[in-house]
Short mmCIF file of N, CA and C in Angstrom, two decimals:
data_model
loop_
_atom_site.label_atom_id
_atom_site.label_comp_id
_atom_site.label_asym_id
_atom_site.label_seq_id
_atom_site.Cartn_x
_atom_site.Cartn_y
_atom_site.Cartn_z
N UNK A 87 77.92 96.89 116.45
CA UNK A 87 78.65 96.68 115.21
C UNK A 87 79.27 98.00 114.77
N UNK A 88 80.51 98.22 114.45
CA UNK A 88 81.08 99.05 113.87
C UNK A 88 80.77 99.89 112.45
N UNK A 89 80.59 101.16 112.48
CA UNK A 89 80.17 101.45 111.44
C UNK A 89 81.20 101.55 110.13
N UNK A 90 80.43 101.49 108.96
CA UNK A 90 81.32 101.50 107.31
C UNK A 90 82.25 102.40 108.03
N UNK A 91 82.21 103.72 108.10
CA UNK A 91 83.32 104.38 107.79
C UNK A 91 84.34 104.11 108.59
N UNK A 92 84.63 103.51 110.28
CA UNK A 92 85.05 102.59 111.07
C UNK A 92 85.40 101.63 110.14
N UNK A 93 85.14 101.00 110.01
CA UNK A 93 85.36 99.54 109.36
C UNK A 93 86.49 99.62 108.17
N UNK A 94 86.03 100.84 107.24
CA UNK A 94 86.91 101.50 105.99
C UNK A 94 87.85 102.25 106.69
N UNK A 95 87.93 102.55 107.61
CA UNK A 95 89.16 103.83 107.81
C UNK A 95 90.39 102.31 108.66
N UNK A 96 89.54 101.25 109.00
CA UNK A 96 90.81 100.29 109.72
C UNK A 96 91.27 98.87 109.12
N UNK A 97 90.38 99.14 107.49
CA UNK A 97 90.52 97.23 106.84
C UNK A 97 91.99 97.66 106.85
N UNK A 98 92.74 98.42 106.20
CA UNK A 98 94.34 98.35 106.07
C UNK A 98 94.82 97.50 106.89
N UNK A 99 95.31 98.45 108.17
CA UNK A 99 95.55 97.99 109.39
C UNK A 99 95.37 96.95 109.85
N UNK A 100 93.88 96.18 109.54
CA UNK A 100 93.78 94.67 109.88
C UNK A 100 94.31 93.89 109.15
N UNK A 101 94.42 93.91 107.80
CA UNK A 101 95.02 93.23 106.90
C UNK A 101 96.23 92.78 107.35
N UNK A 102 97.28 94.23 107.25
CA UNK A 102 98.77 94.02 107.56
C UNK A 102 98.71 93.56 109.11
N UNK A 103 98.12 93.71 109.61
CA UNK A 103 97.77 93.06 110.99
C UNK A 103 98.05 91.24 110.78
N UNK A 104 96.80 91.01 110.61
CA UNK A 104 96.83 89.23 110.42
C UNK A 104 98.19 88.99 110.00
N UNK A 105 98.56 89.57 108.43
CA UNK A 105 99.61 89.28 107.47
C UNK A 105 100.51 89.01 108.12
N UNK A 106 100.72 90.02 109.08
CA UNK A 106 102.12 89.81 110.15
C UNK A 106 102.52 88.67 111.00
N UNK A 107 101.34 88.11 110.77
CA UNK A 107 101.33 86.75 111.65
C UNK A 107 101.98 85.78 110.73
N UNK A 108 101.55 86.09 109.40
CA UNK A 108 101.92 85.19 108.56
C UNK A 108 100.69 84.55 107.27
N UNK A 109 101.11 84.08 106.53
CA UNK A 109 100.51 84.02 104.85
C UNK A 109 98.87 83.70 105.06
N UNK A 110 98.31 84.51 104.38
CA UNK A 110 97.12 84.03 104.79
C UNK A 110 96.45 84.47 103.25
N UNK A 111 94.82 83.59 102.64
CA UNK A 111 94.47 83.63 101.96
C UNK A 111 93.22 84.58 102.28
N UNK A 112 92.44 85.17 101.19
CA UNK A 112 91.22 86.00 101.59
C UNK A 112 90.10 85.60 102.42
N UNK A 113 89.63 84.24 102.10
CA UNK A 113 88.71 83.31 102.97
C UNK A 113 88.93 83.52 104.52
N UNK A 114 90.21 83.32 104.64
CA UNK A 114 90.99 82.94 105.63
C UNK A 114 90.49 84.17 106.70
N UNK A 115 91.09 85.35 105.85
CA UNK A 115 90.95 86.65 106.55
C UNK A 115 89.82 87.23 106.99
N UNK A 116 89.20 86.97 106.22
CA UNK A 116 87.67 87.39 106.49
C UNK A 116 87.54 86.64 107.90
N UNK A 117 87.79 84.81 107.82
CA UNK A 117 87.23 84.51 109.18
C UNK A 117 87.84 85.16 110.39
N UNK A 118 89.19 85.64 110.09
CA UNK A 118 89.52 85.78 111.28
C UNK A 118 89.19 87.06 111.94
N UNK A 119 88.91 88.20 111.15
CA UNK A 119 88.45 89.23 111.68
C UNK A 119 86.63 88.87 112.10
N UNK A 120 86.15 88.18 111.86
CA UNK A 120 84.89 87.61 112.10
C UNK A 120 84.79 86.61 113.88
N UNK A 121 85.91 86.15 113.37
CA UNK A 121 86.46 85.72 114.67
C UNK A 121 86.69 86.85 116.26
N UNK A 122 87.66 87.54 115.31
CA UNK A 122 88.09 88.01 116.57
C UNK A 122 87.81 89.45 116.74
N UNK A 123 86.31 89.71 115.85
CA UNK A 123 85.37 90.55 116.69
C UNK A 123 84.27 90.12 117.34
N UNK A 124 84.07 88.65 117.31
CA UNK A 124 83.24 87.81 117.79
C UNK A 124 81.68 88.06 116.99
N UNK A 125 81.86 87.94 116.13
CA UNK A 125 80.98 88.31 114.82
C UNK A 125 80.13 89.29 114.63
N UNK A 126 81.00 90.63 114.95
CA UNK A 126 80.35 91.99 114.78
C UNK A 126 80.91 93.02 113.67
N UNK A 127 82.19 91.76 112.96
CA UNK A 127 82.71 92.80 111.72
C UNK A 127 82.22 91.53 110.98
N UNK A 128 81.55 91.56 109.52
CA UNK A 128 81.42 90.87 108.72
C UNK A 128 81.75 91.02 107.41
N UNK A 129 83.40 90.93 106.70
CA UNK A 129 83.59 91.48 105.73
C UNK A 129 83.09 90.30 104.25
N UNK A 130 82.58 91.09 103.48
CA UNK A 130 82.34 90.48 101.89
C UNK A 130 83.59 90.10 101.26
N UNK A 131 83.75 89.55 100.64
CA UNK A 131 84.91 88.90 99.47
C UNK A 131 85.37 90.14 98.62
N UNK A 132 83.70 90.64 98.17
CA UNK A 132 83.48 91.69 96.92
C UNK A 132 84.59 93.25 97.94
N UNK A 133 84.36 92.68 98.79
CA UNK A 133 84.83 94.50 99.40
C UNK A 133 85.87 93.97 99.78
N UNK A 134 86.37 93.27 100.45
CA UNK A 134 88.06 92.81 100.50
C UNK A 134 89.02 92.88 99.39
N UNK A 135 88.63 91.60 98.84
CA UNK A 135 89.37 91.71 97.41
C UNK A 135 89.86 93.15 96.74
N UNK A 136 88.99 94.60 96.38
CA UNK A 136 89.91 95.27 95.67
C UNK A 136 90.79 96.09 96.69
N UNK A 137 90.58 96.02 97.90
CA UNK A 137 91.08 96.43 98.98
C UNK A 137 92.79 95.44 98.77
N UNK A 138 92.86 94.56 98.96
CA UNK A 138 93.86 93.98 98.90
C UNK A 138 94.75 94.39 97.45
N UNK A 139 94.16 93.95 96.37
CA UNK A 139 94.61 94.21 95.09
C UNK A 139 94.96 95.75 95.08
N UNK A 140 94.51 96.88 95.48
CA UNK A 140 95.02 97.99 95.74
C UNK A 140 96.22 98.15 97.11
N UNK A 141 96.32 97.47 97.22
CA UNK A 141 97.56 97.30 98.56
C UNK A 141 99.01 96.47 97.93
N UNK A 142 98.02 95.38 96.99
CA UNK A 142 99.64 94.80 96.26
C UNK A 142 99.84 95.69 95.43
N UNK A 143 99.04 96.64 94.27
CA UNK A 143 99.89 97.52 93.56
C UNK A 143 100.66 98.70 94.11
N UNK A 144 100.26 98.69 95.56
CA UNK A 144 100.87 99.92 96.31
C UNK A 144 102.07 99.15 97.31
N UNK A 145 102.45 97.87 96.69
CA UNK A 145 103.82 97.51 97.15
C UNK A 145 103.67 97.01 98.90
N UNK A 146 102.43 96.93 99.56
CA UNK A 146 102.41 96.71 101.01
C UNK A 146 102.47 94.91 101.33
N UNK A 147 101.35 93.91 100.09
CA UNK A 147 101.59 93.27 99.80
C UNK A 147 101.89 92.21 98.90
N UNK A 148 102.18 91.02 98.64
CA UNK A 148 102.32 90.16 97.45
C UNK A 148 101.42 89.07 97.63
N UNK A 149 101.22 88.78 96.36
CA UNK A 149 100.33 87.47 96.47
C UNK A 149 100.64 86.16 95.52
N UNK A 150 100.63 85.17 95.64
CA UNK A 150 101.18 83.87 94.80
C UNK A 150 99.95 82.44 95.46
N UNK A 151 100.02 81.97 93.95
CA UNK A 151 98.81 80.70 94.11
C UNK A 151 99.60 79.76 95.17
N UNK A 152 98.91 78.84 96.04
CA UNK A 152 99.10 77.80 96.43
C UNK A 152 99.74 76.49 95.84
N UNK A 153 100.45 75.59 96.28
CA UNK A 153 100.87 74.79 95.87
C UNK A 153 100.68 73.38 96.00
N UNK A 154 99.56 73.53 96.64
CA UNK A 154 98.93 72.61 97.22
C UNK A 154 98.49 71.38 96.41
N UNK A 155 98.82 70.10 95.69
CA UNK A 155 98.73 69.24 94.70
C UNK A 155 97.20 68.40 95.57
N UNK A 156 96.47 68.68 94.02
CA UNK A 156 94.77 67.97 94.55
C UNK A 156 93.79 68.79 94.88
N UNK A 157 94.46 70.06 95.79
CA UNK A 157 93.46 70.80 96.57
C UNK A 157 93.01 72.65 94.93
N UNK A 158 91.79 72.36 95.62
CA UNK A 158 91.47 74.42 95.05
C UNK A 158 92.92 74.51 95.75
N UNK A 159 93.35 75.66 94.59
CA UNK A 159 94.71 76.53 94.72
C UNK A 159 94.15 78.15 95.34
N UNK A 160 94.03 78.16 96.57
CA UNK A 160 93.69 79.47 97.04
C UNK A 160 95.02 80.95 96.68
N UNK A 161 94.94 81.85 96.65
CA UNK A 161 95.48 82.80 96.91
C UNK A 161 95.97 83.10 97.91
N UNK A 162 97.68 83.10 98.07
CA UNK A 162 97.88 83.45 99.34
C UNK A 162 98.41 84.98 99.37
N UNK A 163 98.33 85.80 100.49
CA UNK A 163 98.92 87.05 100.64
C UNK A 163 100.19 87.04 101.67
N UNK A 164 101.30 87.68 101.26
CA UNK A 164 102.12 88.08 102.31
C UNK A 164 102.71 89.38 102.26
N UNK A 165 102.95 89.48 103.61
CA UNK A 165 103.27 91.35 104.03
C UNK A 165 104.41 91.14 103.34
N UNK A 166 104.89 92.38 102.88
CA UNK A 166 106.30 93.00 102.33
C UNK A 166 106.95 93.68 103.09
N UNK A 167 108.41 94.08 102.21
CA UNK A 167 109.12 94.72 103.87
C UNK A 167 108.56 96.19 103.86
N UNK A 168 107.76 97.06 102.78
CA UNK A 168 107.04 97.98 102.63
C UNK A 168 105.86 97.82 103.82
N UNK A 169 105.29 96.98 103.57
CA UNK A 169 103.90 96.69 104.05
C UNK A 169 104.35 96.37 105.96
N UNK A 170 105.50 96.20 106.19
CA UNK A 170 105.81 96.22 107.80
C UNK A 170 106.40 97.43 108.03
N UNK A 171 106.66 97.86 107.12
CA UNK A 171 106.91 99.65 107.78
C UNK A 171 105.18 100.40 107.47
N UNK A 172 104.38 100.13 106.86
CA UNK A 172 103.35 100.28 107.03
C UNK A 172 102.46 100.41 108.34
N UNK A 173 102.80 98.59 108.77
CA UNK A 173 102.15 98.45 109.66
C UNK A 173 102.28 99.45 110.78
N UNK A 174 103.92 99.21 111.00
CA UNK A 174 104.48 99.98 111.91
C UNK A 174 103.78 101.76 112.21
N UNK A 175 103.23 101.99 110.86
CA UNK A 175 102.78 103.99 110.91
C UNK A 175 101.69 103.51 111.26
N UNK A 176 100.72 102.07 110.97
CA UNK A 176 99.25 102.31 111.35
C UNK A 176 99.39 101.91 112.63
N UNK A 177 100.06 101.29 113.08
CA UNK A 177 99.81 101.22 114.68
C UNK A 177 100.43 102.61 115.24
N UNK A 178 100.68 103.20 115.04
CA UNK A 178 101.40 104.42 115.62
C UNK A 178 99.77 105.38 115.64
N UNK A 179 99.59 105.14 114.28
CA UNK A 179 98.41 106.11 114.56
C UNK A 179 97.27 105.89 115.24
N UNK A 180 96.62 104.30 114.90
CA UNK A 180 95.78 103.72 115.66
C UNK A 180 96.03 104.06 117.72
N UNK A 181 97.33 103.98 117.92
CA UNK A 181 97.54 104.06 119.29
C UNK A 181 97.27 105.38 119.94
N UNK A 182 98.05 106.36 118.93
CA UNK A 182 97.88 107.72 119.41
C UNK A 182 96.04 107.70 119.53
N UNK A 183 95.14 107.31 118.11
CA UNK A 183 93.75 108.20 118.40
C UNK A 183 93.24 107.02 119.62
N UNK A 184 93.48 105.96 119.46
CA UNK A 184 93.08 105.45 121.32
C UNK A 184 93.77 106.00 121.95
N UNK A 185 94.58 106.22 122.30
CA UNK A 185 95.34 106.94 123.80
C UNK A 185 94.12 108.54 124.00
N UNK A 186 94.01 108.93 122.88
CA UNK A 186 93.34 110.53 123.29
C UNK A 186 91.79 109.81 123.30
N UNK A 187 91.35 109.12 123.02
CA UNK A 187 89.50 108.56 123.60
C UNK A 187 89.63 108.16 124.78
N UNK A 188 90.66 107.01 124.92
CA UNK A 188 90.79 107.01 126.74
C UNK A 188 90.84 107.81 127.04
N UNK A 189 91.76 109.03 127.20
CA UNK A 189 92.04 109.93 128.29
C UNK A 189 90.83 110.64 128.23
N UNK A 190 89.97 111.01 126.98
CA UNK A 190 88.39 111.81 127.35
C UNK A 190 87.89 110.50 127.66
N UNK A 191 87.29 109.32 127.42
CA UNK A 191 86.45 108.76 127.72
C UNK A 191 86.36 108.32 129.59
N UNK A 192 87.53 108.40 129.88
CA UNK A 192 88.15 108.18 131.22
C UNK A 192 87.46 109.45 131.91
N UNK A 193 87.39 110.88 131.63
CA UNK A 193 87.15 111.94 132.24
C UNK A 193 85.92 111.81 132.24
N UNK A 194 84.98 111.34 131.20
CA UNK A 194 83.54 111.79 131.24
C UNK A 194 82.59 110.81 131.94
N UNK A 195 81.68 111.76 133.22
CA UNK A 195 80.84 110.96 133.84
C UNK A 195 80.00 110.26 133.14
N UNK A 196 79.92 109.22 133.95
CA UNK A 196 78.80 107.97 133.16
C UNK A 196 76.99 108.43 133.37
N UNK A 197 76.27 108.26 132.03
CA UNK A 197 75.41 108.45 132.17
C UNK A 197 74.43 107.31 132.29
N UNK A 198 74.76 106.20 132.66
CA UNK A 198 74.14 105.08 132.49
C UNK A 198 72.99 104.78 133.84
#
């Protein structure tokens, strides 16, 4: 399992990640990073939520109720055109600090 400060230094990135795919609500998000670490990231509501709400006042994304007639009205989020030039610097950076762990992790004999 990935540690907090791991986990805190990349919720951004995952966020605008999913987002990019397209509108997604908090519930939503949580599963999917739950998903598709195969349940070794487990994020809280309580720790998402101001994470997000500090991302829409910083213009990355927007959020608007559902319209859904009958159903709970979830919260949906979508990336902004801020929040895809965003993405764009966190994958830049994310790539660069993997590219330099491969190239040491690649050099160093295995101690296994």
């Amino acid at each position: 399992m990935p540690s907090k400060a791991m986990t805190g230094a990349s919720v951004q990135a995952i966020i605008l990640s999913i987002l990019s795919r397209g509108d997604s609500y908090g519930y939503e998000i949580i599963k999917q990073v739950s998903r598709l670490s195969g349940g070794e990231v487990e994020w809280a509501a309580g720790s998402l939520y101001p994470v997000m709400h500090r991302m829409e006042a910083d213009g990355l994304i927007t959020a608007y109720w559902s319209e859904q007639p009958g159903e709970r009205k979830p919260r949906y989020y979508r990336l902004t055109p801020k929040g895809l030039k965003a993405l764009d610097h966190e994958k830049k950076e994310w790539l660069t600090v993997h590219g330099i762990l491969a190239q040491l992790w690649s050099l160093q004999p295995s101690f296994g």
